[in-house]
Amino acid sequence: MTSFTAQAGTATAHDADWWRQAAVYQIYPRSFADGNGDGIGDLQGIISRVPYLARLGVDAVWLSPFYPSALADGGYDVDDYRDVDPRIGTLDDFDEMVAALHAAGIRLIVDIVPNHSSNRHAWFQEALASPAGSPARDRYIFRDGRGPSGDEPPADWESNFGGPAWTRTPDGQWYLHLFAAEQPDFNWDNEEVREDFRTTLRFWSDRGVDGFRIDVAHGLAKELGDELPSRAEMERITAPGQHPLWDRDEVHEIYQDWRRVFDEYDPPRIAVAEAWVEATRRPRYASADGLGQAFNFDLLEAPFAAEPFRRIVADNLALAAQAGSSTTWVLSNHDVVRHATRYGFPVDASATTSRPRTRDWLLSGAPEAELDRDLGLRRARAATLFELALPGSAYLYQGEELGLHEVGDIPDDARQDPTFFHSRGVDVGRDGCRVPLPWTREGSSFGFGSNGAHLPQPSWFAESSVEAEDDVATSTLTLYRQALALRRELQADEGLVWDEQLSQGDVLAFRRPNGWTCVTNFGSSPAALPSGEVLLASSAVDGELPGATTVWVR
Ligand code: NOJ
Ligand code: CA
C-alpha cells in the first residue's frame, strides 16, 4: 500500500474534490507498453512510462481491465476480480505501479465489471457443475428453455454483440449473457454477489486505488419474473425505469451501498458510471449518494459542428448541476473509432460511432477515398482544445495525444474483437483503436516492446510515434502537453459563460474564470481572431482564426 505524495501544483492527498475537473488518461493495458517482450502490454510497461504520463500532465489514469481473463471481450470478461492477469503482471507489480503513479502526482482509477463475469470465473464453473435451482446457479441468471423439450431459449433476446442472449448448458438449462456467451450476467438480487463486490471495492481501495470506472452501470438490476417478455414487447416499454433489463431504479440501491464503502476511505474513493441511458436519467448515476459521476458520450456521438457542441455542453452542465456532480467529456475511448478518423469522414458520417466502423468505411476502396485524414486530425486537435477548456473531467484515450488515426486495415485473421465475429465481419469491431502504441520510429513494434505486438501496427505509426513528435513544436503531443499544463494553471471554478458576441455561425466561444476564453471555428472559412493574448492554438493562426481551429485567448 502506498500513500499519496502530491507534487507541487497538483491536488493534495486529502482534496476530496480532485476528480471534479481532472484530466484522466485511459490506459488499455494490453496495448500501452510491453515490459517483457511478449507482445502484450503489462504493468511493468506502464511503470516504465510513468515519466511520460507525468510530462503529459494528466491528473489520473483510468486502467481498463487488467484481471485474469481469456480475452473473449478484451478483458471485460473477468475470471477473478481480485488478481492481475499473469500475462500482465502480479499484485506486487500493481502495488509498484500505484506507488510510481502516486509519486508522480497521478491518481489511479480501475475498471470494475459488475454486470457479468467471465464463464471461467470460479462461481460460473461452480454453477455449471451444480444442479438447476442450486444456490450456485442463483448467482447468475439461469432459466429453463421453452418448448416441449426446453430446447428453445427462454426468450428471443439478442446480446449486445449480436446473436442470442441465452446460451444452453450441457444439462439443458439456459443462462443469460447480455454481451458475449463468455460473459454470463450476475444475479444482483443475490446477496453473495453484492457482498463479493463490496470485498472487491475494498480490496483495490486498500491497495491505494483512488477510484473506479463502472462498466455497464445501467445493467445490474433486472426484473425477471416467471414470464419473460419478448424482444418486441420490451421494445415497447419506454417508461423511464420500467425496462426489465436496463436502467431500473433499483440499481441505485446498489450504488448507495457502494457509496458507503467509498466513504470508508479518506479521501473517499470516487466512481464514474458507464451508463448508456437517456440524458435525463444520468443525474441519478452521478448523484453524491451514488457513484458521484457519470459519463456522457454526447460529444463522441456528435458531428464536428458548433450547434450540437453548444447544445451538448449546455445540456450536460445542467444535468451535472442537477446531480451536484461535474460534467465528463469523452472524444475517444477503446470502444469507438478514434476521433481524428471520425472527423475525417464527411460530416454526416462522423455523427454516428457505428457507421464508420463498418468494413466499407474503414477498408480501402471508394469510401476510404472520402476519408480526409489531415482534416480529421485538424478537427480532432480543435475538438480536444475545446474539450480541455470545458469545466468538468476530460477522459482522454491513450494515443489520442499522438493524433493517432484508427487502424483500418487489420487482416481478418488478426482481429480479436467479438463484435467482428458475431456480426460476421460486417462490423470490423474495435481493434482499430486498440493497436499497441508507437513509442519510437523504428524497432520491433515501434518501441511498444522488444518482440512484436499482439495486433499488427501499420507503417504510418512511425511518424505518429512519441519519438517523432517529442519536442516538435507543431506536433499533437506538444499540443496536448501545452494544453494540459495551461489547463492546470488556468482551471478555477466550474463556471462557463458563452460569449454571445463571438459565437456566431460556425464560431463558438465561451469564457472561463481567470479571463480564459476558448474560441472554436467549426467551419471551413476563416473567422475573425478574438482580441487578447493567444495562449494556445490547435492550428497556426495568422491574423485570423482559420477553419477547424480552436484558440485559447486571455
Ligand atoms: C463497455 C466496455 O467499454 C466495452 O469494451 C465492453 O465490451 C462492454 N462494456 C461489456 O463489458
Ligand atoms: Ca508483456
Coordinates of C-alpha atoms and ligand atoms in Angstrom, one line a residue:
M1 CA 0.0 0.0 0.0
T2 CA 1.3 3.5 -0.8
S3 CA 0.5 6.9 0.4
F4 CA -0.2 9.7 -2.0
T5 CA 2.5 12.2 -2.4
A6 CA 1.3 15.3 -4.2
Q7 CA 3.5 17.3 -6.5
A8 CA 3.7 21.0 -6.4
G9 CA 0.8 22.3 -8.4
T10 CA -1.3 19.2 -8.2
A11 CA -4.2 18.4 -5.8
T12 CA -3.3 17.3 -2.3
A13 CA -3.9 13.8 -0.9
H14 CA -6.9 15.0 1.0
D15 CA -8.6 17.0 -1.7
A16 CA -11.8 15.1 -1.8
D17 CA -12.8 17.0 -5.0
W18 CA -9.8 16.1 -7.0
W19 CA -11.9 14.3 -9.6
R20 CA -14.2 17.2 -10.5
Q21 CA -12.0 18.7 -13.1
A22 CA -9.4 16.1 -13.6
A23 CA -7.8 15.1 -16.9
V24 CA -8.0 11.3 -16.9
Y25 CA -5.9 9.2 -19.2
Q26 CA -7.3 5.9 -20.2
I27 CA -4.8 3.0 -20.5
Y28 CA -5.9 -0.1 -22.3
P29 CA -3.2 -2.1 -20.6
R30 CA -2.5 -4.8 -23.2
S31 CA -1.8 -2.1 -25.8
F32 CA 0.1 0.6 -23.9
A33 CA 3.7 -0.7 -23.3
D34 CA 5.2 -4.1 -23.2
G35 CA 7.8 -4.5 -20.5
N36 CA 8.8 -8.1 -21.0
G37 CA 8.7 -8.5 -24.8
D38 CA 5.9 -11.0 -25.1
G39 CA 3.9 -8.7 -27.4
I40 CA 1.3 -7.9 -24.7
G41 CA 1.3 -4.6 -22.7
D42 CA 1.8 -5.0 -19.0
L43 CA 2.1 -3.3 -15.7
Q44 CA 5.9 -3.0 -15.8
G45 CA 5.4 -1.3 -19.2
I46 CA 3.1 1.2 -17.5
I47 CA 5.6 1.8 -14.7
S48 CA 8.3 2.5 -17.3
R49 CA 6.1 5.1 -18.9
V50 CA 5.1 7.0 -15.7
P51 CA 7.6 9.8 -16.5
Y52 CA 5.8 10.1 -19.9
L53 CA 2.4 10.4 -18.2
A54 CA 3.8 12.9 -15.7
R55 CA 5.2 15.1 -18.5
L56 CA 2.0 14.8 -20.4
G57 CA 0.3 16.4 -17.4
V58 CA -2.6 14.2 -16.7
D59 CA -4.2 14.1 -13.2
A60 CA -5.2 10.5 -13.2
V61 CA -5.0 7.2 -15.1
W62 CA -8.1 5.0 -15.7
L63 CA -6.9 1.5 -16.2
S64 CA -9.1 -0.8 -18.3
P65 CA -9.4 -4.4 -17.0
F66 CA -6.1 -6.0 -16.1
Y67 CA -7.6 -9.0 -14.4
P68 CA -7.1 -12.7 -15.4
S69 CA -9.2 -13.2 -18.5
A70 CA -9.4 -15.3 -21.6
L71 CA -9.9 -12.1 -23.5
A72 CA -13.3 -13.0 -25.1
D73 CA -14.0 -9.3 -24.8
G74 CA -10.7 -7.5 -24.3
G75 CA -10.6 -8.2 -20.6
Y76 CA -14.2 -7.2 -19.9
D77 CA -14.7 -10.9 -19.2
V78 CA -13.1 -11.2 -15.8
D79 CA -12.0 -14.5 -14.3
D80 CA -11.0 -13.2 -10.9
Y81 CA -11.8 -9.6 -9.7
R82 CA -9.0 -9.6 -7.1
D83 CA -5.9 -10.6 -9.1
V84 CA -3.8 -9.5 -12.1
D85 CA -3.6 -11.4 -15.3
P86 CA -0.3 -13.2 -15.1
R87 CA 0.4 -12.1 -18.7
I88 CA 0.1 -8.5 -17.5
G89 CA 1.9 -8.8 -14.1
T90 CA 1.4 -9.6 -10.5
L91 CA -0.2 -7.9 -7.5
D92 CA 3.3 -6.8 -6.5
D93 CA 3.7 -5.1 -9.9
F94 CA 0.3 -3.5 -9.3
D95 CA 1.5 -2.1 -5.9
E96 CA 4.6 -0.8 -7.6
M97 CA 2.6 0.8 -10.3
V98 CA 0.3 2.6 -7.8
A99 CA 3.4 3.8 -5.9
A100 CA 5.1 5.1 -9.1
L101 CA 1.9 6.9 -10.2
H102 CA 1.3 8.4 -6.8
A103 CA 4.9 9.5 -6.5
A104 CA 4.4 11.4 -9.8
G105 CA 1.2 13.0 -8.5
I106 CA -1.1 10.9 -10.7
R107 CA -4.1 9.1 -9.3
L108 CA -5.5 5.7 -10.4
I109 CA -9.0 4.6 -11.3
V110 CA -9.6 1.0 -12.1
D111 CA -12.3 -0.6 -14.2
I112 CA -15.0 -2.7 -12.3
V113 CA -17.1 -5.0 -14.4
P114 CA -20.1 -5.9 -12.2
N115 CA -22.8 -6.8 -14.8
H116 CA -21.1 -10.1 -15.8
S117 CA -18.1 -12.2 -15.0
S118 CA -16.3 -14.5 -17.5
N119 CA -17.5 -18.0 -18.0
R120 CA -14.2 -19.1 -16.4
H121 CA -14.9 -17.4 -13.1
A122 CA -14.9 -19.9 -10.3
W123 CA -18.5 -19.1 -9.5
F124 CA -19.7 -19.8 -13.0
Q125 CA -17.8 -23.0 -13.2
E126 CA -19.4 -24.0 -9.9
A127 CA -22.8 -23.0 -11.3
L128 CA -22.3 -25.2 -14.3
A129 CA -21.3 -28.1 -12.1
S130 CA -24.4 -27.6 -9.8
P131 CA -28.0 -28.6 -10.4
A132 CA -30.8 -26.4 -11.6
G133 CA -32.2 -24.4 -8.7
S134 CA -29.0 -24.6 -6.6
P135 CA -27.5 -21.7 -4.7
A136 CA -24.5 -21.7 -7.1
R137 CA -26.8 -21.1 -10.1
D138 CA -28.6 -18.4 -8.2
R139 CA -25.5 -16.1 -8.5
Y140 CA -26.2 -16.0 -12.2
I141 CA -29.4 -16.0 -14.3
F142 CA -30.4 -19.5 -15.3
R143 CA -33.8 -20.5 -16.7
D144 CA -35.4 -23.5 -18.3
G145 CA -35.9 -23.2 -22.1
R146 CA -39.2 -23.0 -23.9
G147 CA -40.9 -25.7 -26.0
P148 CA -41.7 -29.3 -25.1
S149 CA -38.1 -30.3 -24.6
G150 CA -36.9 -26.9 -23.4
D151 CA -34.6 -26.5 -26.4
E152 CA -35.8 -23.0 -27.3
P153 CA -34.2 -20.1 -25.4
P154 CA -36.3 -18.7 -22.5
A155 CA -36.8 -15.5 -24.6
D156 CA -35.8 -14.2 -28.0
W157 CA -33.5 -11.6 -26.7
E158 CA -30.3 -10.5 -28.5
S159 CA -27.0 -9.9 -27.0
N160 CA -25.3 -6.5 -27.4
F161 CA -22.7 -8.1 -29.6
G162 CA -25.3 -9.7 -31.9
G163 CA -26.7 -13.3 -31.7
P164 CA -28.8 -14.8 -28.9
A165 CA -28.5 -13.5 -25.3
W166 CA -29.2 -17.0 -23.9
T167 CA -26.9 -20.0 -24.2
R168 CA -27.7 -23.5 -23.3
T169 CA -25.7 -25.5 -20.8
P170 CA -25.0 -29.3 -21.2
D171 CA -27.7 -30.2 -18.6
G172 CA -30.3 -28.3 -20.7
Q173 CA -30.8 -25.0 -18.7
W174 CA -30.0 -21.7 -20.3
Y175 CA -28.1 -18.7 -18.9
L176 CA -28.4 -15.0 -19.7
H177 CA -25.5 -13.0 -21.2
L178 CA -26.3 -9.5 -22.5
F179 CA -22.8 -9.5 -24.1
A180 CA -20.7 -12.4 -25.3
A181 CA -21.6 -16.0 -24.3
E182 CA -18.3 -16.0 -22.3
Q183 CA -19.8 -13.1 -20.2
P184 CA -22.7 -14.6 -18.0
D185 CA -24.7 -11.9 -16.3
F186 CA -24.7 -11.9 -12.5
N187 CA -27.9 -12.0 -10.5
W188 CA -27.8 -8.8 -8.4
D189 CA -30.7 -10.0 -6.2
N190 CA -28.2 -12.5 -4.8
E191 CA -26.7 -11.2 -1.5
E192 CA -23.4 -13.2 -2.1
V193 CA -22.9 -11.3 -5.3
R194 CA -23.4 -8.0 -3.5
E195 CA -21.0 -8.9 -0.7
D196 CA -18.4 -10.1 -3.1
F197 CA -18.3 -6.8 -5.0
R198 CA -18.0 -4.9 -1.7
T199 CA -15.0 -7.1 -1.0
T200 CA -13.5 -6.3 -4.4
L201 CA -14.0 -2.5 -4.0
R202 CA -12.3 -2.7 -0.6
F203 CA -9.5 -4.9 -1.9
W204 CA -8.4 -2.3 -4.5
S205 CA -9.1 0.7 -2.3
D206 CA -6.9 -0.9 0.4
R207 CA -4.2 -1.1 -2.3
G208 CA -4.3 2.6 -2.8
V209 CA -6.7 2.8 -5.8
D210 CA -8.3 6.3 -5.9
G211 CA -11.5 5.3 -7.8
F212 CA -13.5 3.1 -10.1
R213 CA -15.0 3.2 -13.6
I214 CA -18.1 1.1 -13.5
D215 CA -18.8 -0.9 -16.6
V216 CA -22.4 -1.2 -17.8
A217 CA -23.6 0.6 -14.7
H218 CA -27.1 0.7 -16.0
G219 CA -27.4 -3.1 -16.4
L220 CA -27.1 -4.7 -12.9
A221 CA -30.6 -4.6 -11.6
K222 CA -33.0 -6.7 -13.6
E223 CA -36.7 -7.6 -13.2
L224 CA -37.2 -11.1 -14.5
G225 CA -40.4 -12.6 -13.5
D226 CA -41.5 -16.1 -14.5
E227 CA -43.0 -14.9 -17.7
L228 CA -40.2 -13.2 -19.7
P229 CA -41.3 -10.6 -22.2
S230 CA -40.3 -10.9 -25.9
R231 CA -37.9 -8.6 -27.6
A232 CA -40.8 -6.8 -29.3
E233 CA -42.6 -6.4 -26.0
M234 CA -39.5 -5.0 -24.4
E235 CA -39.1 -2.5 -27.2
R236 CA -42.5 -1.1 -26.5
I237 CA -41.5 -0.3 -22.9
T238 CA -40.4 3.3 -22.9
A239 CA -41.4 4.5 -19.5
P240 CA -38.3 5.5 -17.5
G241 CA -37.1 2.8 -15.1
Q242 CA -39.6 0.2 -16.4
H243 CA -37.4 -1.8 -18.8
P244 CA -36.7 -5.3 -17.4
L245 CA -33.0 -5.2 -18.2
W246 CA -31.7 -1.6 -18.4
D247 CA -31.6 1.5 -16.1
R248 CA -34.0 0.2 -13.5
D249 CA -34.5 2.5 -10.4
E250 CA -33.4 -0.3 -8.1
V251 CA -29.8 -0.2 -9.5
H252 CA -29.2 2.9 -7.4
E253 CA -29.7 1.0 -4.2
I254 CA -26.6 -0.9 -5.2
Y255 CA -24.6 2.3 -5.7
Q256 CA -25.9 3.8 -2.5
D257 CA -24.5 0.7 -0.8
W258 CA -21.2 1.2 -2.7
R259 CA -21.0 4.8 -1.6
R260 CA -20.9 3.7 2.0
V261 CA -17.8 1.6 1.0
F262 CA -16.2 4.5 -0.8
D263 CA -16.8 6.7 2.2
E264 CA -14.8 4.4 4.4
Y265 CA -11.7 5.9 2.8
D266 CA -10.0 9.2 3.1
P267 CA -10.3 10.8 0.7
P268 CA -13.5 8.9 -0.3
R269 CA -13.0 6.7 -3.4
I270 CA -14.6 8.1 -6.5
A271 CA -16.6 6.4 -9.2
V272 CA -17.7 7.2 -12.7
A273 CA -20.6 5.3 -14.3
E274 CA -20.6 4.0 -17.8
A275 CA -24.4 4.2 -18.2
W276 CA -25.9 4.4 -21.7
V277 CA -29.2 5.9 -20.6
E278 CA -31.4 8.8 -21.6
A279 CA -29.7 12.1 -20.7
T280 CA -32.4 12.9 -18.1
R281 CA -31.6 9.7 -16.2
R282 CA -27.9 10.4 -15.9
P283 CA -28.0 12.6 -12.8
R284 CA -29.1 9.6 -10.8
Y285 CA -25.9 7.8 -11.5
A286 CA -23.9 10.9 -10.8
S287 CA -25.5 11.7 -7.5
A288 CA -23.4 12.2 -4.4
D289 CA -25.0 9.3 -2.6
G290 CA -24.4 7.1 -5.6
L291 CA -21.4 6.7 -7.9
G292 CA -20.8 10.5 -8.0
Q293 CA -20.1 11.0 -11.7
A294 CA -21.4 9.6 -15.0
F295 CA -20.0 9.6 -18.5
N296 CA -21.9 11.4 -21.2
F297 CA -20.9 10.2 -24.7
D298 CA -22.7 13.1 -26.4
L299 CA -19.6 14.8 -27.9
L300 CA -18.3 11.4 -29.0
E301 CA -21.5 10.9 -31.0
A302 CA -21.8 14.4 -32.4
P303 CA -20.6 15.8 -35.7
F304 CA -17.9 18.4 -35.6
A305 CA -20.2 21.5 -35.7
A306 CA -20.9 24.5 -33.5
E307 CA -24.6 23.9 -32.9
P308 CA -24.5 20.4 -31.5
F309 CA -21.4 21.1 -29.5
R310 CA -23.1 24.1 -27.8
R311 CA -26.3 22.2 -27.1
I312 CA -24.4 19.3 -25.6
V313 CA -22.3 21.4 -23.4
A314 CA -25.3 23.4 -22.1
D315 CA -27.4 20.3 -21.5
N316 CA -24.6 18.4 -19.7
L317 CA -23.7 21.3 -17.5
A318 CA -27.3 21.5 -16.4
L319 CA -27.6 17.7 -15.8
A320 CA -24.4 17.7 -13.8
A321 CA -25.6 20.6 -11.7
Q322 CA -28.8 18.7 -11.1
A323 CA -26.7 15.9 -9.6
G324 CA -24.3 18.1 -7.8
S325 CA -21.6 16.5 -9.9
S326 CA -19.2 17.8 -12.5
T327 CA -19.5 17.0 -16.2
T328 CA -17.5 14.4 -18.1
W329 CA -16.2 14.7 -21.6
V330 CA -15.1 11.9 -24.0
L331 CA -14.0 12.2 -27.6
S332 CA -12.3 8.8 -27.9
N333 CA -12.2 5.5 -25.9
H334 CA -11.5 1.8 -26.5
D335 CA -15.0 1.2 -27.9
V336 CA -15.2 3.8 -30.8
V337 CA -13.4 4.9 -33.9
R338 CA -10.7 7.4 -32.9
H339 CA -11.9 11.0 -33.2
A340 CA -9.1 12.0 -35.7
T341 CA -10.6 9.5 -38.1
R342 CA -14.3 10.1 -37.3
Y343 CA -13.9 13.8 -38.1
G344 CA -12.2 13.0 -41.4
F345 CA -15.3 11.4 -42.8
P346 CA -18.0 13.7 -44.4
V347 CA -19.9 15.3 -41.5
D348 CA -23.0 13.2 -41.7
A349 CA -20.8 10.0 -41.2
S350 CA -19.0 11.5 -38.2
A351 CA -22.3 11.8 -36.5
T352 CA -22.5 8.2 -35.6
T353 CA -20.0 6.0 -33.9
S354 CA -21.1 2.8 -35.5
R355 CA -21.3 3.6 -39.2
P356 CA -17.6 4.4 -39.8
R357 CA -16.7 1.2 -38.1
T358 CA -18.2 -0.9 -40.9
R359 CA -15.9 -2.5 -43.3
D360 CA -16.9 -0.2 -46.2
W361 CA -15.9 2.9 -44.3
L362 CA -12.6 1.7 -42.9
L363 CA -11.1 -0.5 -45.5
S364 CA -9.6 0.6 -48.8
G365 CA -11.9 1.3 -51.7
A366 CA -14.2 4.1 -52.6
P367 CA -15.4 5.2 -49.1
E368 CA -11.8 5.3 -47.9
A369 CA -11.3 8.0 -50.6
E370 CA -13.9 10.0 -48.7
L371 CA -11.7 10.0 -45.6
D372 CA -9.6 13.1 -45.3
R373 CA -7.0 12.3 -42.7
D374 CA -5.5 15.7 -42.5
L375 CA -8.8 17.4 -42.0
G376 CA -9.8 14.7 -39.4
L377 CA -6.7 15.4 -37.4
R378 CA -7.1 19.1 -37.7
R379 CA -10.6 19.0 -36.4
A380 CA -9.6 16.5 -33.7
R381 CA -7.0 18.9 -32.3
A382 CA -9.6 21.7 -32.3
A383 CA -12.2 19.5 -30.6
T384 CA -9.6 18.5 -28.0
L385 CA -8.7 22.1 -27.1
F386 CA -12.4 22.8 -26.9
E387 CA -12.9 19.8 -24.6
L388 CA -9.9 20.7 -22.4
A389 CA -11.2 24.2 -21.8
L390 CA -14.6 22.9 -20.5
P391 CA -15.4 22.6 -16.9
G392 CA -15.5 19.0 -15.6
S393 CA -13.4 16.0 -16.2
A394 CA -11.9 15.2 -19.6
Y395 CA -11.3 11.5 -20.2
L396 CA -8.6 11.0 -22.8
Y397 CA -7.8 7.8 -24.5
Q398 CA -4.2 6.5 -25.0
G399 CA -2.8 7.6 -28.3
E400 CA -5.1 10.5 -28.9
E401 CA -2.3 12.7 -27.7
L402 CA -0.3 11.5 -30.7
G403 CA -3.2 12.4 -33.0
L404 CA -3.4 8.7 -33.9
H405 CA -5.9 7.6 -36.5
E406 CA -7.9 4.4 -36.4
V407 CA -6.1 1.4 -37.9
G408 CA -8.4 0.3 -40.7
D409 CA -6.5 -2.5 -42.4
I410 CA -6.1 -5.2 -39.8
P411 CA -6.3 -8.6 -41.5
D412 CA -9.4 -10.7 -40.6
D413 CA -7.2 -13.4 -39.1
A414 CA -5.6 -10.9 -36.7
R415 CA -8.8 -9.4 -35.4
Q416 CA -9.7 -10.1 -31.8
D417 CA -12.9 -8.2 -31.0
P418 CA -16.1 -10.3 -30.5
T419 CA -18.2 -7.7 -32.4
F420 CA -16.3 -8.6 -35.5
F421 CA -17.0 -12.3 -35.2
H422 CA -20.6 -12.0 -34.0
S423 CA -21.5 -9.6 -36.9
R424 CA -19.7 -12.0 -39.3
G425 CA -17.4 -9.2 -40.2
V426 CA -20.0 -6.6 -41.1
D427 CA -18.8 -4.5 -38.1
V428 CA -15.0 -4.7 -38.2
G429 CA -15.1 -4.2 -34.4
R430 CA -12.9 -2.2 -32.0
D431 CA -9.5 -3.5 -32.7
G432 CA -8.6 -0.5 -34.8
C433 CA -8.4 1.8 -31.8
R434 CA -6.7 -0.8 -29.6
V435 CA -3.5 -1.3 -31.7
P436 CA -0.4 -1.1 -29.4
L437 CA 1.0 2.4 -29.2
P438 CA 4.1 3.5 -31.2
W439 CA 6.8 4.9 -29.0
T440 CA 9.7 5.0 -31.4
R441 CA 10.1 5.5 -35.2
E442 CA 11.8 2.1 -35.7
G443 CA 12.4 -1.1 -33.9
S444 CA 10.2 -4.1 -33.2
S445 CA 6.7 -2.9 -32.7
F446 CA 7.7 0.8 -32.8
G447 CA 9.1 0.6 -29.3
F448 CA 5.9 -0.9 -27.8
G449 CA 8.1 -3.8 -26.7
S450 CA 11.1 -5.8 -27.8
N451 CA 9.3 -8.5 -29.6
G452 CA 6.2 -7.6 -31.7
A453 CA 2.7 -6.6 -30.8
H454 CA -0.5 -8.5 -30.3
L455 CA -2.3 -6.5 -33.0
P456 CA -0.4 -5.5 -36.2
Q457 CA 0.8 -1.9 -36.4
P458 CA 0.8 0.0 -39.7
S459 CA 3.9 1.6 -41.2
W460 CA 2.5 5.1 -40.7
F461 CA 2.8 4.6 -37.0
A462 CA 6.5 5.6 -37.3
E463 CA 5.6 9.3 -37.9
S464 CA 2.9 9.3 -35.2
S465 CA 5.3 7.8 -32.6
V466 CA 6.2 9.6 -29.4
E467 CA 9.8 9.8 -30.7
A468 CA 8.7 11.5 -33.9
E469 CA 6.5 14.0 -32.0
D470 CA 8.6 14.6 -28.9
D471 CA 9.5 18.3 -28.6
V472 CA 8.3 19.1 -32.1
A473 CA 6.6 22.5 -31.8
T474 CA 3.7 21.6 -34.1
S475 CA 3.1 18.0 -33.0
T476 CA -0.1 16.8 -31.4
L477 CA 1.9 15.5 -28.4
T478 CA 3.2 19.0 -27.8
L479 CA -0.3 20.5 -28.2
Y480 CA -1.6 18.1 -25.5
R481 CA 1.3 18.8 -23.2
Q482 CA 0.9 22.5 -23.5
A483 CA -2.9 22.4 -23.2
L484 CA -2.8 20.2 -20.1
A485 CA -0.2 22.4 -18.4
L486 CA -2.2 25.5 -19.2
R487 CA -5.4 24.0 -18.1
R488 CA -3.9 23.1 -14.7
E489 CA -2.7 26.7 -14.4
L490 CA -6.0 28.3 -15.5
Q491 CA -8.6 26.0 -14.1
A492 CA -10.6 27.6 -11.4
D493 CA -14.3 27.0 -10.5
E494 CA -16.6 25.2 -12.9
G495 CA -18.2 28.4 -14.3
L496 CA -18.7 28.8 -18.0
V497 CA -20.3 31.8 -19.8
W498 CA -21.0 31.8 -23.5
D499 CA -19.5 34.7 -25.4
E500 CA -22.6 35.6 -27.5
Q501 CA -20.7 38.3 -29.5
L502 CA -18.1 35.9 -30.7
S503 CA -20.5 32.9 -31.0
Q504 CA -21.8 33.5 -34.5
G505 CA -22.4 31.0 -37.2
D506 CA -19.7 28.3 -37.2
V507 CA -17.9 30.0 -34.3
L508 CA -18.5 29.0 -30.7
A509 CA -16.8 30.8 -27.8
F510 CA -17.0 30.6 -24.0
R511 CA -15.3 32.2 -21.1
R512 CA -14.0 30.6 -18.0
P513 CA -12.7 32.2 -14.8
N514 CA -9.3 33.9 -15.0
G515 CA -10.0 35.6 -18.2
W516 CA -9.6 32.4 -20.1
T517 CA -11.6 32.3 -23.4
C518 CA -11.9 29.4 -25.7
V519 CA -13.0 30.1 -29.3
T520 CA -13.6 27.4 -31.9
N521 CA -14.2 27.9 -35.6
F522 CA -16.0 24.7 -36.7
G523 CA -16.4 25.9 -40.3
S524 CA -14.1 25.9 -43.2
S525 CA -13.6 29.6 -43.9
P526 CA -11.6 31.9 -41.6
A527 CA -13.3 34.0 -38.9
A528 CA -12.0 37.0 -37.0
L529 CA -9.4 36.3 -34.4
P530 CA -10.7 37.4 -31.0
S531 CA -8.7 40.1 -29.2
G532 CA -6.4 39.2 -26.4
E533 CA -3.2 37.2 -26.0
V534 CA -3.3 33.9 -27.9
L535 CA -2.2 31.3 -25.3
L536 CA -2.6 28.3 -27.5
A537 CA -3.9 27.4 -30.9
S538 CA -4.8 24.0 -32.4
S539 CA -3.5 25.1 -35.8
A540 CA -1.4 28.0 -36.9
V541 CA -3.2 31.3 -36.7
D542 CA -2.0 34.3 -38.5
G543 CA -4.2 37.4 -38.0
E544 CA -7.4 35.4 -38.4
L545 CA -9.0 32.3 -37.0
P546 CA -8.8 29.6 -39.7
G547 CA -11.4 26.9 -40.1
A548 CA -11.4 23.8 -37.9
T549 CA -9.3 25.6 -35.3
T550 CA -9.6 26.4 -31.6
V551 CA -7.7 29.1 -29.8
W552 CA -7.4 29.9 -26.1
V553 CA -7.0 33.6 -25.5
R554 CA -6.7 35.8 -22.4
Ligands
NOJ1 C1 -18.4 -1.5 -22.0 C2 -16.9 -1.6 -22.3 O1 -16.4 -0.3 -22.5 C3 -16.8 -2.5 -23.5 O2 -15.5 -2.5 -24.0 C4 -17.3 -3.9 -23.2 O3 -17.3 -4.7 -24.3 C5 -18.7 -3.8 -22.6 N1 -18.9 -2.8 -21.7 C6 -19.1 -5.1 -22.0 O4 -18.4 -5.3 -20.8
CA2 CA 4.3 -8.1 -21.8

